Amino acid sequence: MTPMAETVTTPSFLVSLAPLLREWLPRQRWFAGKGRPVTGFTPVAATELLPPDGRLGLYHLLLRVHQPSALGAEPHPGDCYQLLIGVREALPPRLAPALIGHVTDGPLAGRTVYEALYDPRPAEVLLEALRTQARIGGLRFERDPHQEIREGLVARLMTAEQSNSSVVYGDTFILKLLRRVVPGVNPDLEIPLALAREGCPRVPSPTAWLHAEIDAESYVLAVLQPFVSGASDGWELALRELAKGEDFAAEARALGRATAEVHTALARALPTVTLGHVQLQALSDGMTERLAAAVQAVPGLRPYEGGLRSAYRALAGLAVEGQTWTAQRIHGDLHLGQCLRSPSGAWSLIDFEGEPARPPAERRLPQPPVRDIAGMLRSFDYAAHTVSPPAPDWARVCRAAYCSGYAEVAGRDPRTDAVLLRAFETDKAVYEVVYEARHRPDWLPVPLSAIRRLAA
Ligand SMILES: Nc1ncnc2c1ncn2[C@@H]1O[C@H](COP(=O)(O)OP(=O)(O)O)[C@@H](O)[C@H]1O
Ligand SMILES: O=P(O)(O)O[C@H]1O[C@H](CO)[C@@H](O[C@H]2O[C@H](CO)[C@@H](O)[C@H](O)[C@H]2O)[C@H](O)[C@H]1O
């Protein structure tokens, strides 16, 4: 591994943390480099939020994690992760799941280090810093001046399976701490801020955010939003209705309306572009390339490659016919789990980060809105294939109701764009196969069953 002591900017305590982090990091749900060993670290920034000489120490770290590149991939400098490290003499039993390890040498020798977000006190330090708009080292805690943060809200870490980590404060706010960070604009803050400016009520408006200024680059690190108290997500609700044998058409229709409201507001708030034949061909080529990469990663896709390609050829065929389409900013990874229904029945969309596996710059490109619709259609299909026996009719009814709801607000039914929809649905199913193979191999049969249908 890269010896951290050799990096001049490396605080000495990081040297003794390195072997502990090397074991701990790959076990975290949000760690994107699973399956490849961690060979070293380079600190991008280390900020002391509470000194370690008291009962509780707290460090904020941005750490570049070195790993060998995936087979066939370009050499890569390593992903940068955000960590909050707590330091205590000993961990109370309630914090046992947060243990990173016991430090044996260096300035923290004899101390225990742990994932600080599990611990209310460090999480409350973050909220207080946002409330007071603190600046600590390169960290900038900022707040919407029109929104207040009450003092003394109690923190609890959310334990849901996530790509990032979220802390809920009282029942009032939720702070999403991004884990894998890159410099530049982050759509998870950019899009909700843009929608708030448009007065769109379908997305919780950011109250405060944390960013870091390091070597003339800016990193968005966390976003605080109002917490939709008592909400259920669309995935839980859909599974509940499926288990009861109930249809979900009314909710699917409401979700279609909510999606259209967000799309309409985004088309007003952020630039749109016209896609001509060159861009449609490029879209089709991109899908074909992603399919080829997916076949490499998941050889079980190979028998379907030819069939799937016909959807992309049809998309390229539209280009020849000379039609144009509008592309705009969209959600980018829309599925039932990204939709929250409040106890009053209102739907909100969350998590505008885009597909975690896509390059960050690509995630901010304007896209045909049909891409989000395809994501939701896939999600109804997913739900219907998690029950035994699968419930394809349930999915069919939801998919139709969702498109009708969308058309009621947007004025155009997405099913009118059948070729585009099929291409995007195929692209999404291919993405899902790779996602499941990497993160949840037990789920692989779900997108694979769609692949078989789409390739037929
Ligand atoms: N504003 C909110 N109100 C209530 N719950 C929320 C809110 N935002 C997110 N959540 C909950 O937190 C979970 C994770 O949020 P999400 O933004 O999807 O994070 P990730 O990018 O880590 O998947 C969601 O599935 C949802 O249950
Ligand atoms: O972590 P994110 O919410 O950003 O999204 C990733 O994980 C999702 C699973 O948690 C994954 O979604 C897939 O599984 C869902 C059921 O768990 C299903 O509703 C979606 O339709 C399906 O795509 C998503 O693709 C991935 O980016």
PDB file of N, CA, C and O in Angstrom, residues 88-146:
ATOM      1  N   ARG A  88     -12.560   7.794  20.547  1.00  0.00           N
ATOM      2  CA  ARG A  88     -12.913   7.690  21.969  1.00  0.00           C
ATOM      3  C   ARG A  88     -11.916   6.773  22.665  1.00  0.00           C
ATOM      4  O   ARG A  88     -11.248   5.972  22.007  1.00  0.00           O
ATOM      5  N   GLU A  89     -11.885   6.861  24.010  1.00  0.00           N
ATOM      6  CA  GLU A  89     -11.046   5.924  24.787  1.00  0.00           C
ATOM      7  C   GLU A  89     -11.579   4.507  24.573  1.00  0.00           C
ATOM      8  O   GLU A  89     -10.828   3.571  24.341  1.00  0.00           O
ATOM      9  N   ALA A  90     -12.883   4.364  24.697  1.00  0.00           N
ATOM     10  CA  ALA A  90     -13.520   3.054  24.494  1.00  0.00           C
ATOM     11  C   ALA A  90     -14.917   3.317  23.952  1.00  0.00           C
ATOM     12  O   ALA A  90     -15.487   4.381  24.209  1.00  0.00           O
ATOM     13  N   LEU A  91     -15.446   2.351  23.222  1.00  0.00           N
ATOM     14  CA  LEU A  91     -16.776   2.549  22.647  1.00  0.00           C
ATOM     15  C   LEU A  91     -17.843   2.012  23.587  1.00  0.00           C
ATOM     16  O   LEU A  91     -17.750   0.872  24.037  1.00  0.00           O
ATOM     17  N   PRO A  92     -18.877   2.798  23.866  1.00  0.00           N
ATOM     18  CA  PRO A  92     -20.000   2.231  24.621  1.00  0.00           C
ATOM     19  C   PRO A  92     -20.679   1.150  23.768  1.00  0.00           C
ATOM     20  O   PRO A  92     -20.621   1.224  22.530  1.00  0.00           O
ATOM     21  N   PRO A  93     -21.312   0.148  24.407  1.00  0.00           N
ATOM     22  CA  PRO A  93     -21.898  -0.975  23.634  1.00  0.00           C
ATOM     23  C   PRO A  93     -22.829  -0.517  22.523  1.00  0.00           C
ATOM     24  O   PRO A  93     -22.872  -1.105  21.450  1.00  0.00           O
ATOM     25  N   ARG A  94     -23.567   0.582  22.729  1.00  0.00           N
ATOM     26  CA  ARG A  94     -24.526   1.013  21.691  1.00  0.00           C
ATOM     27  C   ARG A  94     -23.806   1.401  20.403  1.00  0.00           C
ATOM     28  O   ARG A  94     -24.398   1.444  19.334  1.00  0.00           O
ATOM     29  N   LEU A  95     -22.500   1.713  20.487  1.00  0.00           N
ATOM     30  CA  LEU A  95     -21.763   2.122  19.278  1.00  0.00           C
ATOM     31  C   LEU A  95     -20.958   0.966  18.672  1.00  0.00           C
ATOM     32  O   LEU A  95     -20.201   1.177  17.719  1.00  0.00           O
ATOM     33  N   ALA A  96     -21.148  -0.254  19.219  1.00  0.00           N
ATOM     34  CA  ALA A  96     -20.356  -1.397  18.719  1.00  0.00           C
ATOM     35  C   ALA A  96     -20.427  -1.542  17.192  1.00  0.00           C
ATOM     36  O   ALA A  96     -19.395  -1.783  16.546  1.00  0.00           O
ATOM     37  N   PRO A  97     -21.599  -1.386  16.547  1.00  0.00           N
ATOM     38  CA  PRO A  97     -21.632  -1.566  15.081  1.00  0.00           C
ATOM     39  C   PRO A  97     -20.807  -0.524  14.325  1.00  0.00           C
ATOM     40  O   PRO A  97     -20.540  -0.686  13.145  1.00  0.00           O
ATOM     41  N   ALA A  98     -20.419   0.551  15.034  1.00  0.00           N
ATOM     42  CA  ALA A  98     -19.695   1.643  14.365  1.00  0.00           C
ATOM     43  C   ALA A  98     -18.179   1.456  14.419  1.00  0.00           C
ATOM     44  O   ALA A  98     -17.436   2.243  13.819  1.00  0.00           O
ATOM     45  N   LEU A  99     -17.739   0.402  15.099  1.00  0.00           N
ATOM     46  CA  LEU A  99     -16.293   0.236  15.322  1.00  0.00           C
ATOM     47  C   LEU A  99     -15.507   0.156  14.007  1.00  0.00           C
ATOM     48  O   LEU A  99     -15.850  -0.591  13.104  1.00  0.00           O
ATOM     49  N   ILE A 100     -14.448   0.943  13.936  1.00  0.00           N
ATOM     50  CA  ILE A 100     -13.486   0.787  12.833  1.00  0.00           C
ATOM     51  C   ILE A 100     -12.283   0.003  13.343  1.00  0.00           C
ATOM     52  O   ILE A 100     -11.796  -0.907  12.687  1.00  0.00           O
ATOM     53  N   GLY A 101     -11.799   0.328  14.541  1.00  0.00           N
ATOM     54  CA  GLY A 101     -10.716  -0.474  15.115  1.00  0.00           C
ATOM     55  C   GLY A 101     -10.015   0.249  16.250  1.00  0.00           C
ATOM     56  O   GLY A 101     -10.359   1.378  16.610  1.00  0.00           O
ATOM     57  N   HIS A 102      -9.018  -0.433  16.797  1.00  0.00           N
ATOM     58  CA  HIS A 102      -8.248   0.112  17.911  1.00  0.00           C
ATOM     59  C   HIS A 102      -6.887   0.529  17.378  1.00  0.00           C
ATOM     60  O   HIS A 102      -6.200  -0.256  16.719  1.00  0.00           O
ATOM     61  N   VAL A 103      -6.495   1.736  17.662  1.00  0.00           N
ATOM     62  CA  VAL A 103      -5.240   2.271  17.116  1.00  0.00           C
ATOM     63  C   VAL A 103      -4.086   1.824  18.017  1.00  0.00           C
ATOM     64  O   VAL A 103      -4.179   1.929  19.252  1.00  0.00           O
ATOM     65  N   THR A 104      -3.038   1.303  17.391  1.00  0.00           N
ATOM     66  CA  THR A 104      -1.942   0.756  18.204  1.00  0.00           C
ATOM     67  C   THR A 104      -0.723   1.676  18.249  1.00  0.00           C
ATOM     68  O   THR A 104       0.129   1.524  19.119  1.00  0.00           O
ATOM     69  N   ASP A 105      -0.606   2.606  17.294  1.00  0.00           N
ATOM     70  CA  ASP A 105       0.570   3.490  17.347  1.00  0.00           C
ATOM     71  C   ASP A 105       0.198   4.895  16.878  1.00  0.00           C
ATOM     72  O   ASP A 105      -0.945   5.161  16.528  1.00  0.00           O
ATOM     73  N   GLY A 106       1.188   5.791  16.903  1.00  0.00           N
ATOM     74  CA  GLY A 106       0.937   7.179  16.494  1.00  0.00           C
ATOM     75  C   GLY A 106       0.253   7.964  17.599  1.00  0.00           C
ATOM     76  O   GLY A 106       0.042   7.447  18.700  1.00  0.00           O
ATOM     77  N   PRO A 107      -0.147   9.206  17.280  1.00  0.00           N
ATOM     78  CA  PRO A 107      -0.705  10.080  18.312  1.00  0.00           C
ATOM     79  C   PRO A 107      -2.023   9.575  18.908  1.00  0.00           C
ATOM     80  O   PRO A 107      -2.402   9.994  19.992  1.00  0.00           O
ATOM     81  N   LEU A 108      -2.725   8.686  18.194  1.00  0.00           N
ATOM     82  CA  LEU A 108      -3.998   8.183  18.721  1.00  0.00           C
ATOM     83  C   LEU A 108      -3.836   6.807  19.371  1.00  0.00           C
ATOM     84  O   LEU A 108      -4.846   6.137  19.650  1.00  0.00           O
ATOM     85  N   ALA A 109      -2.599   6.373  19.623  1.00  0.00           N
ATOM     86  CA  ALA A 109      -2.365   5.013  20.158  1.00  0.00           C
ATOM     87  C   ALA A 109      -3.218   4.784  21.410  1.00  0.00           C
ATOM     88  O   ALA A 109      -3.327   5.662  22.269  1.00  0.00           O
ATOM     89  N   GLY A 110      -3.836   3.610  21.460  1.00  0.00           N
ATOM     90  CA  GLY A 110      -4.646   3.254  22.624  1.00  0.00           C
ATOM     91  C   GLY A 110      -6.104   3.697  22.482  1.00  0.00           C
ATOM     92  O   GLY A 110      -6.955   3.309  23.272  1.00  0.00           O
ATOM     93  N   ARG A 111      -6.409   4.514  21.463  1.00  0.00           N
ATOM     94  CA  ARG A 111      -7.794   4.982  21.293  1.00  0.00           C
ATOM     95  C   ARG A 111      -8.558   4.072  20.331  1.00  0.00           C
ATOM     96  O   ARG A 111      -7.975   3.322  19.563  1.00  0.00           O
ATOM     97  N   THR A 112      -9.862   4.243  20.384  1.00  0.00           N
ATOM     98  CA  THR A 112     -10.743   3.502  19.472  1.00  0.00           C
ATOM     99  C   THR A 112     -11.278   4.493  18.444  1.00  0.00           C
ATOM    100  O   THR A 112     -11.701   5.597  18.804  1.00  0.00           O
ATOM    101  N   VAL A 113     -11.234   4.097  17.180  1.00  0.00           N
ATOM    102  CA  VAL A 113     -11.815   4.960  16.142  1.00  0.00           C
ATOM    103  C   VAL A 113     -13.067   4.293  15.586  1.00  0.00           C
ATOM    104  O   VAL A 113     -13.151   3.066  15.517  1.00  0.00           O
ATOM    105  N   TYR A 114     -14.028   5.120  15.193  1.00  0.00           N
ATOM    106  CA  TYR A 114     -15.318   4.573  14.775  1.00  0.00           C
ATOM    107  C   TYR A 114     -16.005   5.518  13.799  1.00  0.00           C
ATOM    108  O   TYR A 114     -15.640   6.686  13.672  1.00  0.00           O
ATOM    109  N   GLU A 115     -17.010   4.950  13.121  1.00  0.00           N
ATOM    110  CA  GLU A 115     -17.846   5.713  12.173  1.00  0.00           C
ATOM    111  C   GLU A 115     -18.696   6.683  12.991  1.00  0.00           C
ATOM    112  O   GLU A 115     -19.632   6.270  13.692  1.00  0.00           O
ATOM    113  N   ALA A 116     -18.343   7.974  12.932  1.00  0.00           N
ATOM    114  CA  ALA A 116     -18.918   8.930  13.881  1.00  0.00           C
ATOM    115  C   ALA A 116     -20.401   9.217  13.640  1.00  0.00           C
ATOM    116  O   ALA A 116     -21.083   9.694  14.534  1.00  0.00           O
ATOM    117  N   LEU A 117     -20.899   8.917  12.435  1.00  0.00           N
ATOM    118  CA  LEU A 117     -22.300   9.255  12.168  1.00  0.00           C
ATOM    119  C   LEU A 117     -23.277   8.433  13.006  1.00  0.00           C
ATOM    120  O   LEU A 117     -24.434   8.791  13.149  1.00  0.00           O
ATOM    121  N   TYR A 118     -22.797   7.277  13.535  1.00  0.00           N
ATOM    122  CA  TYR A 118     -23.655   6.462  14.398  1.00  0.00           C
ATOM    123  C   TYR A 118     -23.922   7.160  15.731  1.00  0.00           C
ATOM    124  O   TYR A 118     -24.793   6.762  16.481  1.00  0.00           O
ATOM    125  N   ASP A 119     -23.088   8.139  16.028  1.00  0.00           N
ATOM    126  CA  ASP A 119     -23.067   8.733  17.350  1.00  0.00           C
ATOM    127  C   ASP A 119     -23.789  10.083  17.268  1.00  0.00           C
ATOM    128  O   ASP A 119     -23.399  10.951  16.492  1.00  0.00           O
ATOM    129  N   PRO A 120     -24.858  10.292  18.046  1.00  0.00           N
ATOM    130  CA  PRO A 120     -25.609  11.540  17.910  1.00  0.00           C
ATOM    131  C   PRO A 120     -24.745  12.791  18.078  1.00  0.00           C
ATOM    132  O   PRO A 120     -24.893  13.752  17.326  1.00  0.00           O
ATOM    133  N   ARG A 121     -23.811  12.777  19.028  1.00  0.00           N
ATOM    134  CA  ARG A 121     -23.080  14.023  19.323  1.00  0.00           C
ATOM    135  C   ARG A 121     -22.298  14.531  18.098  1.00  0.00           C
ATOM    136  O   ARG A 121     -22.469  15.690  17.706  1.00  0.00           O
ATOM    137  N   PRO A 122     -21.456  13.712  17.460  1.00  0.00           N
ATOM    138  CA  PRO A 122     -20.757  14.217  16.266  1.00  0.00           C
ATOM    139  C   PRO A 122     -21.715  14.641  15.153  1.00  0.00           C
ATOM    140  O   PRO A 122     -21.483  15.644  14.474  1.00  0.00           O
ATOM    141  N   ALA A 123     -22.813  13.886  15.001  1.00  0.00           N
ATOM    142  CA  ALA A 123     -23.772  14.263  13.949  1.00  0.00           C
ATOM    143  C   ALA A 123     -24.378  15.628  14.275  1.00  0.00           C
ATOM    144  O   ALA A 123     -24.653  16.430  13.373  1.00  0.00           O
ATOM    145  N   GLU A 124     -24.553  15.897  15.579  1.00  0.00           N
ATOM    146  CA  GLU A 124     -25.112  17.193  15.972  1.00  0.00           C
ATOM    147  C   GLU A 124     -24.101  18.322  15.760  1.00  0.00           C
ATOM    148  O   GLU A 124     -24.487  19.464  15.506  1.00  0.00           O
ATOM    149  N   VAL A 125     -22.817  17.984  15.828  1.00  0.00           N
ATOM    150  CA  VAL A 125     -21.774  18.989  15.535  1.00  0.00           C
ATOM    151  C   VAL A 125     -21.951  19.481  14.095  1.00  0.00           C
ATOM    152  O   VAL A 125     -21.833  20.675  13.802  1.00  0.00           O
ATOM    153  N   LEU A 126     -22.261  18.570  13.198  1.00  0.00           N
ATOM    154  CA  LEU A 126     -22.456  18.954  11.792  1.00  0.00           C
ATOM    155  C   LEU A 126     -23.652  19.888  11.641  1.00  0.00           C
ATOM    156  O   LEU A 126     -23.589  20.894  10.929  1.00  0.00           O
ATOM    157  N   LEU A 127     -24.751  19.536  12.316  1.00  0.00           N
ATOM    158  CA  LEU A 127     -25.954  20.373  12.189  1.00  0.00           C
ATOM    159  C   LEU A 127     -25.696  21.774  12.756  1.00  0.00           C
ATOM    160  O   LEU A 127     -26.101  22.780  12.159  1.00  0.00           O
ATOM    161  N   GLU A 128     -24.992  21.815  13.882  1.00  0.00           N
ATOM    162  CA  GLU A 128     -24.692  23.111  14.500  1.00  0.00           C
ATOM    163  C   GLU A 128     -23.820  23.959  13.554  1.00  0.00           C
ATOM    164  O   GLU A 128     -24.012  25.167  13.421  1.00  0.00           O
ATOM    165  N   ALA A 129     -22.876  23.287  12.886  1.00  0.00           N
ATOM    166  CA  ALA A 129     -22.006  24.014  11.950  1.00  0.00           C
ATOM    167  C   ALA A 129     -22.832  24.560  10.778  1.00  0.00           C
ATOM    168  O   ALA A 129     -22.603  25.690  10.319  1.00  0.00           O
ATOM    169  N   LEU A 130     -23.819  23.800  10.323  1.00  0.00           N
ATOM    170  CA  LEU A 130     -24.680  24.290   9.235  1.00  0.00           C
ATOM    171  C   LEU A 130     -25.543  25.445   9.735  1.00  0.00           C
ATOM    172  O   LEU A 130     -25.734  26.451   9.046  1.00  0.00           O
ATOM    173  N   ARG A 131     -26.052  25.290  10.943  1.00  0.00           N
ATOM    174  CA  ARG A 131     -26.922  26.338  11.520  1.00  0.00           C
ATOM    175  C   ARG A 131     -26.178  27.660  11.617  1.00  0.00           C
ATOM    176  O   ARG A 131     -26.700  28.719  11.301  1.00  0.00           O
ATOM    177  N   THR A 132     -24.888  27.568  12.036  1.00  0.00           N
ATOM    178  CA  THR A 132     -24.128  28.799  12.278  1.00  0.00           C
ATOM    179  C   THR A 132     -23.279  29.194  11.066  1.00  0.00           C
ATOM    180  O   THR A 132     -22.486  30.106  11.135  1.00  0.00           O
ATOM    181  N   GLN A 133     -23.418  28.442   9.976  1.00  0.00           N
ATOM    182  CA  GLN A 133     -22.673  28.706   8.733  1.00  0.00           C
ATOM    183  C   GLN A 133     -21.170  28.792   9.000  1.00  0.00           C
ATOM    184  O   GLN A 133     -20.494  29.752   8.609  1.00  0.00           O
ATOM    185  N   ALA A 134     -20.672  27.754   9.665  1.00  0.00           N
ATOM    186  CA  ALA A 134     -19.261  27.737  10.078  1.00  0.00           C
ATOM    187  C   ALA A 134     -18.338  27.536   8.878  1.00  0.00           C
ATOM    188  O   ALA A 134     -18.740  27.005   7.829  1.00  0.00           O
ATOM    189  N   ARG A 135     -17.097  27.975   9.046  1.00  0.00           N
ATOM    190  CA  ARG A 135     -16.025  27.689   8.080  1.00  0.00           C
ATOM    191  C   ARG A 135     -14.902  27.072   8.892  1.00  0.00           C
ATOM    192  O   ARG A 135     -14.367  27.717   9.797  1.00  0.00           O
ATOM    193  N   ILE A 136     -14.555  25.837   8.590  1.00  0.00           N
ATOM    194  CA  ILE A 136     -13.518  25.165   9.366  1.00  0.00           C
ATOM    195  C   ILE A 136     -12.549  24.550   8.362  1.00  0.00           C
ATOM    196  O   ILE A 136     -12.950  23.673   7.587  1.00  0.00           O
ATOM    197  N   GLY A 137     -11.300  25.004   8.374  1.00  0.00           N
ATOM    198  CA  GLY A 137     -10.360  24.556   7.349  1.00  0.00           C
ATOM    199  C   GLY A 137     -10.955  24.866   5.988  1.00  0.00           C
ATOM    200  O   GLY A 137     -11.475  25.958   5.739  1.00  0.00           O
ATOM    201  N   GLY A 138     -10.956  23.874   5.094  1.00  0.00           N
ATOM    202  CA  GLY A 138     -11.542  24.086   3.766  1.00  0.00           C
ATOM    203  C   GLY A 138     -13.038  23.816   3.740  1.00  0.00           C
ATOM    204  O   GLY A 138     -13.663  23.872   2.676  1.00  0.00           O
ATOM    205  N   LEU A 139     -13.633  23.485   4.888  1.00  0.00           N
ATOM    206  CA  LEU A 139     -15.062  23.133   4.906  1.00  0.00           C
ATOM    207  C   LEU A 139     -15.925  24.389   5.026  1.00  0.00           C
ATOM    208  O   LEU A 139     -15.682  25.241   5.870  1.00  0.00           O
ATOM    209  N   ARG A 140     -16.925  24.471   4.168  1.00  0.00           N
ATOM    210  CA  ARG A 140     -17.847  25.619   4.168  1.00  0.00           C
ATOM    211  C   ARG A 140     -19.256  25.097   4.454  1.00  0.00           C
ATOM    212  O   ARG A 140     -19.819  24.357   3.644  1.00  0.00           O
ATOM    213  N   PHE A 141     -19.786  25.465   5.599  1.00  0.00           N
ATOM    214  CA  PHE A 141     -21.149  25.062   5.973  1.00  0.00           C
ATOM    215  C   PHE A 141     -22.064  26.228   5.601  1.00  0.00           C
ATOM    216  O   PHE A 141     -21.887  27.338   6.110  1.00  0.00           O
ATOM    217  N   GLU A 142     -23.029  25.992   4.704  1.00  0.00           N
ATOM    218  CA  GLU A 142     -23.865  27.097   4.226  1.00  0.00           C
ATOM    219  C   GLU A 142     -25.341  26.799   4.432  1.00  0.00           C
ATOM    220  O   GLU A 142     -25.737  25.625   4.478  1.00  0.00           O
ATOM    221  N   ARG A 143     -26.117  27.859   4.519  1.00  0.00           N
ATOM    222  CA  ARG A 143     -27.547  27.683   4.796  1.00  0.00           C
ATOM    223  C   ARG A 143     -28.342  28.662   3.941  1.00  0.00           C
ATOM    224  O   ARG A 143     -27.885  29.775   3.685  1.00  0.00           O
ATOM    225  N   ASP A 144     -29.528  28.207   3.516  1.00  0.00           N
ATOM    226  CA  ASP A 144     -30.457  29.109   2.836  1.00  0.00           C
ATOM    227  C   ASP A 144     -30.880  30.159   3.868  1.00  0.00           C
ATOM    228  O   ASP A 144     -31.458  29.801   4.899  1.00  0.00           O
ATOM    229  N   PRO A 145     -30.603  31.444   3.620  1.00  0.00           N
ATOM    230  CA  PRO A 145     -30.906  32.453   4.648  1.00  0.00           C
ATOM    231  C   PRO A 145     -32.387  32.543   4.981  1.00  0.00           C
ATOM    232  O   PRO A 145     -32.763  33.053   6.027  1.00  0.00           O
ATOM    233  N   HIS A 146     -33.253  32.009   4.088  1.00  0.00           N
ATOM    234  CA  HIS A 146     -34.695  32.089   4.360  1.00  0.00           C
ATOM    235  C   HIS A 146     -35.194  30.917   5.198  1.00  0.00           C
ATOM    236  O   HIS A 146     -36.364  30.857   5.552  1.00  0.00           O
TER     237      HIS A 146
END
